mmCIF file of C-alpha atoms and ligand atoms in Angstrom:
data_model
loop_
_atom_site.group_PDB
_atom_site.id
_atom_site.type_symbol
_atom_site.label_atom_id
_atom_site.label_comp_id
_atom_site.label_asym_id
_atom_site.label_seq_id
_atom_site.Cartn_x
_atom_site.Cartn_y
_atom_site.Cartn_z
ATOM 1 C CA MET A 21 -2.523 -16.416 -12.834
ATOM 2 C CA LYS A 22 -4.481 -15.190 -9.824
ATOM 3 C CA LYS A 23 -2.286 -15.440 -6.728
ATOM 4 C CA ASN A 24 -4.072 -16.848 -3.701
ATOM 5 C CA ILE A 25 -2.965 -17.713 -0.167
ATOM 6 C CA ALA A 26 -2.123 -21.296 -1.140
ATOM 7 C CA TYR A 27 0.239 -19.969 -3.815
ATOM 8 C CA LEU A 28 1.864 -17.517 -1.371
ATOM 9 C CA HIS A 29 2.388 -20.364 1.120
ATOM 10 C CA THR A 30 4.220 -22.411 -1.505
ATOM 11 C CA LYS A 31 6.769 -19.592 -1.712
ATOM 12 C CA LYS A 32 7.650 -19.749 2.012
ATOM 13 C CA GLN A 33 11.381 -20.319 2.367
ATOM 14 C CA GLN A 34 11.569 -21.093 -1.379
ATOM 15 C CA GLN A 35 11.195 -17.806 -3.221
ATOM 16 C CA PRO A 36 10.889 -14.306 -1.675
ATOM 17 C CA ILE A 37 7.369 -12.856 -1.678
ATOM 18 C CA THR A 38 7.176 -9.304 -3.065
ATOM 19 C CA VAL A 39 4.797 -6.819 -1.454
ATOM 20 C CA LEU A 40 4.308 -3.097 -2.099
ATOM 21 C CA THR A 41 1.839 -0.593 -0.751
ATOM 22 C CA CYS A 42 -0.491 0.867 -3.356
ATOM 23 C CA TYR A 43 -3.113 3.601 -3.137
ATOM 24 C CA ASP A 44 -4.377 4.304 -6.667
ATOM 25 C CA TYR A 45 -5.486 2.710 -9.958
ATOM 26 C CA PRO A 46 -2.557 3.558 -12.291
ATOM 27 C CA THR A 47 0.029 2.356 -9.765
ATOM 28 C CA ALA A 48 -2.001 -0.821 -9.174
ATOM 29 C CA CYS A 49 -1.929 -1.577 -12.937
ATOM 30 C CA LEU A 50 1.868 -1.156 -12.972
ATOM 31 C CA GLN A 51 2.439 -3.281 -9.846
ATOM 32 C CA ASP A 52 0.242 -6.070 -11.193
ATOM 33 C CA GLU A 53 1.988 -5.980 -14.585
ATOM 34 C CA ALA A 54 5.397 -6.071 -12.852
ATOM 35 C CA GLY A 55 4.394 -9.298 -11.083
ATOM 36 C CA ILE A 56 4.237 -8.024 -7.486
ATOM 37 C CA ASP A 57 2.773 -10.872 -5.390
ATOM 38 C CA ILE A 58 0.778 -8.815 -2.879
ATOM 39 C CA VAL A 59 -0.571 -5.373 -3.690
ATOM 40 C CA PHE A 60 -1.285 -3.828 -0.325
ATOM 41 C CA VAL A 61 -3.583 -0.903 0.418
ATOM 42 C CA GLY A 62 -1.912 0.208 3.648
ATOM 43 C CA ASP A 63 -3.243 2.746 6.100
ATOM 44 C CA SER A 64 0.007 4.545 5.295
ATOM 45 C CA VAL A 65 -2.254 6.112 2.630
ATOM 46 C CA GLY A 66 -3.039 8.618 5.387
ATOM 47 C CA THR A 67 0.448 10.070 5.768
ATOM 48 C CA ASN A 68 1.673 9.317 2.235
ATOM 49 C CA ILE A 69 -1.281 10.471 0.130
ATOM 50 C CA LEU A 70 -3.914 12.225 2.239
ATOM 51 C CA GLY A 71 -1.644 14.596 4.166
ATOM 52 C CA TYR A 72 -2.704 13.284 7.598
ATOM 53 C CA LYS A 73 -0.331 13.650 10.562
ATOM 54 C CA ASN A 74 -0.536 9.956 11.503
ATOM 55 C CA GLU A 75 -2.325 6.645 10.906
ATOM 56 C CA THR A 76 -4.953 7.238 13.592
ATOM 57 C CA GLU A 77 -6.706 9.754 11.328
ATOM 58 C CA VAL A 78 -7.405 7.172 8.608
ATOM 59 C CA THR A 79 -11.054 6.054 8.395
ATOM 60 C CA MET A 80 -12.875 3.063 6.921
ATOM 61 C CA ALA A 81 -14.266 5.419 4.254
ATOM 62 C CA ASP A 82 -10.708 6.470 3.261
ATOM 63 C CA MET A 83 -9.585 2.847 3.024
ATOM 64 C CA ARG A 84 -12.622 1.716 1.021
ATOM 65 C CA HIS A 85 -12.216 4.577 -1.449
ATOM 66 C CA HIS A 86 -8.570 3.680 -2.156
ATOM 67 C CA LEU A 87 -9.192 -0.089 -2.050
ATOM 68 C CA LYS A 88 -11.840 0.204 -4.775
ATOM 69 C CA ALA A 89 -9.471 2.210 -7.005
ATOM 70 C CA VAL A 90 -6.663 -0.326 -6.529
ATOM 71 C CA ARG A 91 -9.053 -3.267 -7.102
ATOM 72 C CA ARG A 92 -9.841 -1.915 -10.591
ATOM 73 C CA GLY A 93 -6.146 -2.175 -11.483
ATOM 74 C CA VAL A 94 -5.285 -5.594 -10.037
ATOM 75 C CA THR A 95 -5.821 -8.844 -11.926
ATOM 76 C CA ASP A 96 -3.230 -11.354 -10.684
ATOM 77 C CA ALA A 97 -1.818 -10.096 -7.387
ATOM 78 C CA TYR A 98 -3.246 -10.945 -3.968
ATOM 79 C CA LEU A 99 -5.021 -7.797 -2.777
ATOM 80 C CA LEU A 100 -4.478 -7.053 0.900
ATOM 81 C CA VAL A 101 -5.999 -4.135 2.818
ATOM 82 C CA ASP A 102 -5.266 -2.635 6.229
ATOM 83 C CA MET A 103 -7.884 -2.460 8.971
ATOM 84 C CA PRO A 104 -7.556 1.228 9.943
ATOM 85 C CA TYR A 105 -7.245 2.551 13.491
ATOM 86 C CA ALA A 106 -10.060 1.400 15.825
ATOM 87 C CA SER A 107 -11.871 -0.484 13.034
ATOM 88 C CA ASP A 108 -11.001 -3.811 14.707
ATOM 89 C CA SER A 109 -11.324 -2.888 18.393
ATOM 90 C CA ASP A 110 -13.790 -5.684 19.098
ATOM 91 C CA VAL A 111 -14.739 -8.902 17.360
ATOM 92 C CA LYS A 112 -18.134 -7.731 16.039
ATOM 93 C CA GLN A 113 -16.758 -4.502 14.619
ATOM 94 C CA ALA A 114 -13.746 -6.261 13.082
ATOM 95 C CA VAL A 115 -15.915 -8.865 11.330
ATOM 96 C CA THR A 116 -18.346 -6.214 10.030
ATOM 97 C CA ASN A 117 -15.548 -4.010 8.693
ATOM 98 C CA ALA A 118 -13.537 -6.888 7.220
ATOM 99 C CA LYS A 119 -16.666 -8.047 5.361
ATOM 100 C CA LEU A 120 -17.058 -4.547 3.897
ATOM 101 C CA PHE A 121 -13.491 -4.801 2.553
ATOM 102 C CA LEU A 122 -14.186 -8.223 1.045
ATOM 103 C CA SER A 123 -17.297 -6.817 -0.640
ATOM 104 C CA ASP A 124 -15.032 -4.101 -2.120
ATOM 105 C CA GLY A 125 -12.775 -6.803 -3.591
ATOM 106 C CA ALA A 126 -10.032 -7.383 -0.998
ATOM 107 C CA ASP A 127 -8.590 -10.906 -0.771
ATOM 108 C CA GLY A 128 -7.500 -10.477 2.841
ATOM 109 C CA VAL A 129 -7.171 -7.964 5.681
ATOM 110 C CA LYS A 130 -4.160 -6.948 7.758
ATOM 111 C CA LEU A 131 -4.430 -5.916 11.379
ATOM 112 C CA GLU A 132 -1.841 -4.457 13.711
ATOM 113 C CA GLY A 133 -1.125 -5.755 17.196
ATOM 114 C CA GLY A 134 0.423 -8.575 19.211
ATOM 115 C CA ILE A 135 -1.058 -11.359 21.280
ATOM 116 C CA GLU A 136 -4.048 -9.171 22.244
ATOM 117 C CA LYS A 137 -5.286 -9.532 18.641
ATOM 118 C CA VAL A 138 -5.638 -13.344 18.890
ATOM 119 C CA PRO A 139 -9.442 -13.233 19.545
ATOM 120 C CA ILE A 140 -9.955 -10.965 16.525
ATOM 121 C CA VAL A 141 -7.837 -13.175 14.225
ATOM 122 C CA THR A 142 -9.710 -16.251 15.523
ATOM 123 C CA ALA A 143 -13.110 -14.659 14.829
ATOM 124 C CA LEU A 144 -12.127 -13.482 11.344
ATOM 125 C CA THR A 145 -10.701 -16.916 10.529
ATOM 126 C CA GLU A 146 -13.941 -18.588 11.702
ATOM 127 C CA GLN A 147 -15.780 -16.348 9.229
ATOM 128 C CA GLY A 148 -13.469 -17.536 6.434
ATOM 129 C CA ILE A 149 -11.686 -14.165 6.251
ATOM 130 C CA GLU A 150 -7.959 -14.381 5.476
ATOM 131 C CA THR A 151 -5.870 -12.279 7.857
ATOM 132 C CA CYS A 152 -2.346 -10.947 7.919
ATOM 133 C CA ALA A 153 -1.018 -10.129 11.397
ATOM 134 C CA HIS A 154 1.444 -7.270 11.962
ATOM 135 C CA ILE A 155 3.835 -7.171 14.918
ATOM 136 C CA GLY A 156 6.879 -5.138 15.974
ATOM 137 C CA HIS A 157 6.476 -1.469 15.145
ATOM 138 C CA ASN A 158 2.739 -0.763 14.846
ATOM 139 C CA PRO A 159 2.203 2.803 13.556
ATOM 140 C CA GLN A 160 -1.430 2.856 14.805
ATOM 141 C CA ILE A 161 -0.190 2.159 18.342
ATOM 142 C CA HIS A 162 3.394 3.456 18.480
ATOM 143 C CA GLY A 163 3.031 6.495 16.179
ATOM 144 C CA THR A 164 5.160 7.398 13.179
ATOM 145 C CA LYS A 165 8.550 7.370 14.967
ATOM 146 C CA ALA A 166 9.772 3.795 14.592
ATOM 147 C CA ALA A 167 12.165 2.239 17.132
ATOM 148 C CA THR A 168 13.659 -1.216 16.545
ATOM 149 C CA HIS A 169 11.863 -4.052 18.369
ATOM 150 C CA GLY A 170 13.371 -7.277 19.704
ATOM 151 C CA LYS A 171 16.594 -5.995 21.214
ATOM 152 C CA THR A 172 16.222 -7.540 24.684
ATOM 153 C CA PHE A 173 15.479 -11.101 25.810
ATOM 154 C CA ALA A 174 12.026 -10.173 27.164
ATOM 155 C CA LYS A 175 11.033 -8.266 24.039
ATOM 156 C CA ALA A 176 12.372 -10.957 21.684
ATOM 157 C CA LYS A 177 10.427 -13.631 23.620
ATOM 158 C CA ARG A 178 7.228 -11.567 23.512
ATOM 159 C CA LEU A 179 7.513 -11.154 19.724
ATOM 160 C CA ILE A 180 8.256 -14.845 19.111
ATOM 161 C CA GLU A 181 5.309 -15.872 21.314
ATOM 162 C CA ALA A 182 2.978 -13.355 19.673
ATOM 163 C CA ALA A 183 3.884 -14.577 16.173
ATOM 164 C CA ALA A 184 3.227 -18.197 17.182
ATOM 165 C CA ALA A 185 -0.102 -17.349 18.847
ATOM 166 C CA LEU A 186 -1.318 -15.300 15.870
ATOM 167 C CA ALA A 187 -0.344 -18.087 13.450
ATOM 168 C CA ASP A 188 -2.127 -20.653 15.659
ATOM 169 C CA ALA A 189 -5.211 -18.401 15.678
ATOM 170 C CA GLY A 190 -5.339 -18.684 11.896
ATOM 171 C CA ALA A 191 -3.357 -15.726 10.536
ATOM 172 C CA LYS A 192 -2.281 -16.577 6.992
ATOM 173 C CA LEU A 193 0.609 -14.087 6.779
ATOM 174 C CA ILE A 194 2.497 -11.941 9.273
ATOM 175 C CA VAL A 195 4.248 -8.593 8.785
ATOM 176 C CA LEU A 196 7.351 -8.068 10.923
ATOM 177 C CA GLU A 197 8.075 -4.341 11.120
ATOM 178 C CA LYS A 198 11.322 -2.892 12.517
ATOM 179 C CA ILE A 199 12.348 -6.108 14.286
ATOM 180 C CA THR A 200 15.975 -7.160 14.689
ATOM 181 C CA GLU A 201 17.154 -9.465 11.915
ATOM 182 C CA GLU A 202 17.958 -12.301 14.342
ATOM 183 C CA VAL A 203 14.508 -12.315 15.949
ATOM 184 C CA SER A 204 12.818 -12.046 12.528
ATOM 185 C CA GLN A 205 14.807 -15.070 11.373
ATOM 186 C CA ILE A 206 13.745 -17.076 14.435
ATOM 187 C CA ILE A 207 10.087 -16.166 13.815
ATOM 188 C CA THR A 208 10.408 -17.069 10.119
ATOM 189 C CA GLU A 209 11.849 -20.466 11.028
ATOM 190 C CA THR A 210 9.322 -21.213 13.779
ATOM 191 C CA VAL A 211 5.958 -20.239 12.252
ATOM 192 C CA ASP A 212 4.525 -22.083 9.277
ATOM 193 C CA ILE A 213 3.048 -18.969 7.654
ATOM 194 C CA PRO A 214 5.040 -16.556 5.446
ATOM 195 C CA THR A 215 6.699 -13.637 7.247
ATOM 196 C CA ILE A 216 6.845 -10.334 5.387
ATOM 197 C CA GLY A 217 9.539 -7.980 6.652
ATOM 198 C CA ILE A 218 9.904 -4.220 6.621
ATOM 199 C CA GLY A 219 13.091 -3.120 8.318
ATOM 200 C CA ALA A 220 13.310 -6.678 9.654
ATOM 201 C CA GLY A 221 16.417 -7.890 7.833
ATOM 202 C CA ARG A 222 17.194 -10.371 5.115
ATOM 203 C CA TYR A 223 15.700 -13.639 6.309
ATOM 204 C CA CYS A 224 11.946 -13.036 6.134
ATOM 205 C CA ASP A 225 9.888 -14.933 3.532
ATOM 206 C CA GLY A 226 9.072 -11.672 1.777
ATOM 207 C CA GLN A 227 9.609 -7.935 1.878
ATOM 208 C CA VAL A 228 7.180 -5.020 1.919
ATOM 209 C CA LEU A 229 7.968 -1.363 1.301
ATOM 210 C CA VAL A 230 5.896 1.774 0.980
ATOM 211 C CA ILE A 231 5.632 2.740 -2.715
ATOM 212 C CA ASN A 232 6.441 6.393 -1.928
ATOM 213 C CA ASP A 233 9.744 5.317 -0.356
ATOM 214 C CA ILE A 234 10.948 3.328 -3.380
ATOM 215 C CA LEU A 235 9.945 6.140 -5.741
ATOM 216 C CA GLY A 236 11.727 8.875 -3.808
ATOM 217 C CA ILE A 237 8.621 10.721 -2.631
ATOM 218 C CA GLY A 238 9.237 12.131 0.843
ATOM 219 C CA PRO A 239 12.211 11.608 3.162
ATOM 220 C CA PRO A 240 14.688 8.685 2.847
ATOM 221 C CA PHE A 241 14.555 5.824 5.414
ATOM 222 C CA LYS A 242 17.316 3.386 6.454
ATOM 223 C CA HIS A 243 15.052 0.344 5.958
ATOM 224 C CA ALA A 244 14.034 1.361 2.423
ATOM 225 C CA LYS A 245 15.784 1.819 -0.918
ATOM 226 C CA ARG A 246 15.098 4.523 -3.474
ATOM 227 C CA TYR A 247 14.750 3.214 -7.021
ATOM 228 C CA GLN A 248 13.603 6.522 -8.520
ATOM 229 C CA ASP A 249 13.831 10.245 -7.825
ATOM 230 C CA TYR A 250 10.140 11.072 -8.200
ATOM 231 C CA ASN A 251 10.190 14.352 -6.260
ATOM 232 C CA HIS A 252 13.002 15.792 -8.336
ATOM 233 C CA LEU A 253 11.671 14.523 -11.707
ATOM 234 C CA THR A 254 8.109 15.649 -10.955
ATOM 235 C CA PHE A 255 9.204 19.074 -9.703
ATOM 236 C CA GLU A 256 11.275 19.551 -12.867
ATOM 237 C CA ALA A 257 8.283 18.664 -15.075
ATOM 238 C CA ILE A 258 5.977 21.040 -13.157
ATOM 239 C CA CYS A 259 8.510 23.890 -13.407
ATOM 240 C CA GLN A 260 8.965 23.343 -17.164
ATOM 241 C CA TYR A 261 5.188 23.325 -17.721
ATOM 242 C CA HIS A 262 4.764 26.470 -15.643
ATOM 243 C CA GLU A 263 7.529 28.234 -17.561
ATOM 244 C CA GLU A 264 6.303 27.185 -21.024
ATOM 245 C CA VAL A 265 2.696 28.245 -20.363
ATOM 246 C CA ALA A 266 3.890 31.509 -18.825
ATOM 247 C CA ASN A 267 6.216 32.337 -21.741
ATOM 248 C CA GLY A 268 3.814 31.101 -24.471
ATOM 249 C CA THR A 269 5.876 28.162 -25.776
ATOM 250 C CA PHE A 270 3.131 25.670 -24.816
ATOM 251 C CA PRO A 271 0.807 24.803 -26.522
ATOM 252 C CA THR A 272 2.238 24.648 -30.055
ATOM 253 C CA ASP A 273 0.440 23.809 -33.297
ATOM 254 C CA ALA A 274 1.197 20.125 -32.598
ATOM 255 C CA ASN A 275 -1.056 20.289 -29.499
ATOM 256 C CA THR A 276 -3.869 22.038 -31.374
ATOM 257 C CA SER A 277 -6.943 20.986 -33.441
ATOM 258 C CA HIS A 278 -8.354 23.004 -36.366
ATOM 259 C CA ILE A 279 -11.704 23.546 -38.077
ATOM 260 C CA PRO A 280 -11.430 23.012 -41.897
ATOM 261 C CA PRO A 281 -10.904 26.378 -43.707
ATOM 262 C CA ASP A 282 -14.207 26.174 -45.673
ATOM 263 C CA LYS A 283 -16.186 25.609 -42.413
ATOM 264 C CA LEU A 284 -14.335 28.457 -40.737
ATOM 265 C CA ALA A 285 -15.173 30.743 -43.668
ATOM 266 C CA ARG A 286 -18.885 29.877 -43.155
ATOM 267 C CA VAL A 287 -18.656 30.632 -39.439
ATOM 268 C CA GLN A 288 -17.019 34.003 -40.164
ATOM 269 C CA LYS A 289 -19.627 34.868 -42.816
ATOM 270 C CA TRP A 290 -22.459 33.944 -40.443
ATOM 271 C CA LEU A 291 -20.888 35.962 -37.674
ATOM 272 C CA LYS A 292 -20.672 39.048 -39.933
ATOM 273 C CA SER A 293 -24.309 38.738 -41.008
ATOM 274 C CA ALA A 294 -25.469 38.197 -37.435
ATOM 275 C CA ARG A 295 -23.852 41.441 -36.181
HETATM 276 O O1 KIV B 23 0.386 0.731 6.017
HETATM 277 C C1 KIV B 23 1.526 0.347 5.743
HETATM 278 O O2 KIV B 23 2.211 0.881 4.858
HETATM 279 C C2 KIV B 23 2.057 -0.787 6.484
HETATM 280 C C3 KIV B 23 3.449 -1.224 6.137
HETATM 281 C C4 KIV B 23 4.407 -0.502 6.986
HETATM 282 C C5 KIV B 23 3.611 -2.669 6.244
HETATM 283 O O3 KIV B 23 1.408 -1.322 7.323
#
């Protein structure tokens, strides 16, 4: 069953919504098969896959390339894509770029920022484009070092007001990143759209993590959980391959194809006569 926004809204405060970042076709196939609700092509592709220093280096071309690969692997999940740095600086540019993503197969677009993004969300909504807001820690604005948001009265109030304004502007989902659990719970209870937390505690309507972090690629983070030791397992496989090729134990006859003996005899005879 294809998951759309209406379906995701029925899950609010009923059943947690599962979201994972995804950057390539084989991983998209696995996430879709596993039943992940939202497969999300995040601009974290820059630091996690492309070797960039931070999110500001990610371009529309990068995002479209990875979105198209992920699209080929997704059948049921809602496919969300990040507007990369400066691709949504003004209304016209945001609408143009979001339409490019929809033409590549995205179901909706996510954009970082607080109350200042209300005009952009309004314009996208007027164009019938489904948006996911993203408040709290915004890597495009705050950089890769993530501090917790919502620890003072003023900051908690600003976050709660921003979430309400973005929802009123038409956002269909909202990511809460690195926000105190208490403030995330208040936002979840006060907006009528699903909240998706990352480092935002237990009471959001859903959770998102970066696929690299659950697989054990790269450094561990407090907000994430490792379900696999990819780095170690992959390094072991690479070392074994290297060793077996170097010492001649790979390939074996089982990895090899043969020409039938009578055909080989003809080749050898022809070779002799041709010399
Ligand atoms: O790009 C990304 O991975 C994100 C998540 C942190 C939500 O925006």
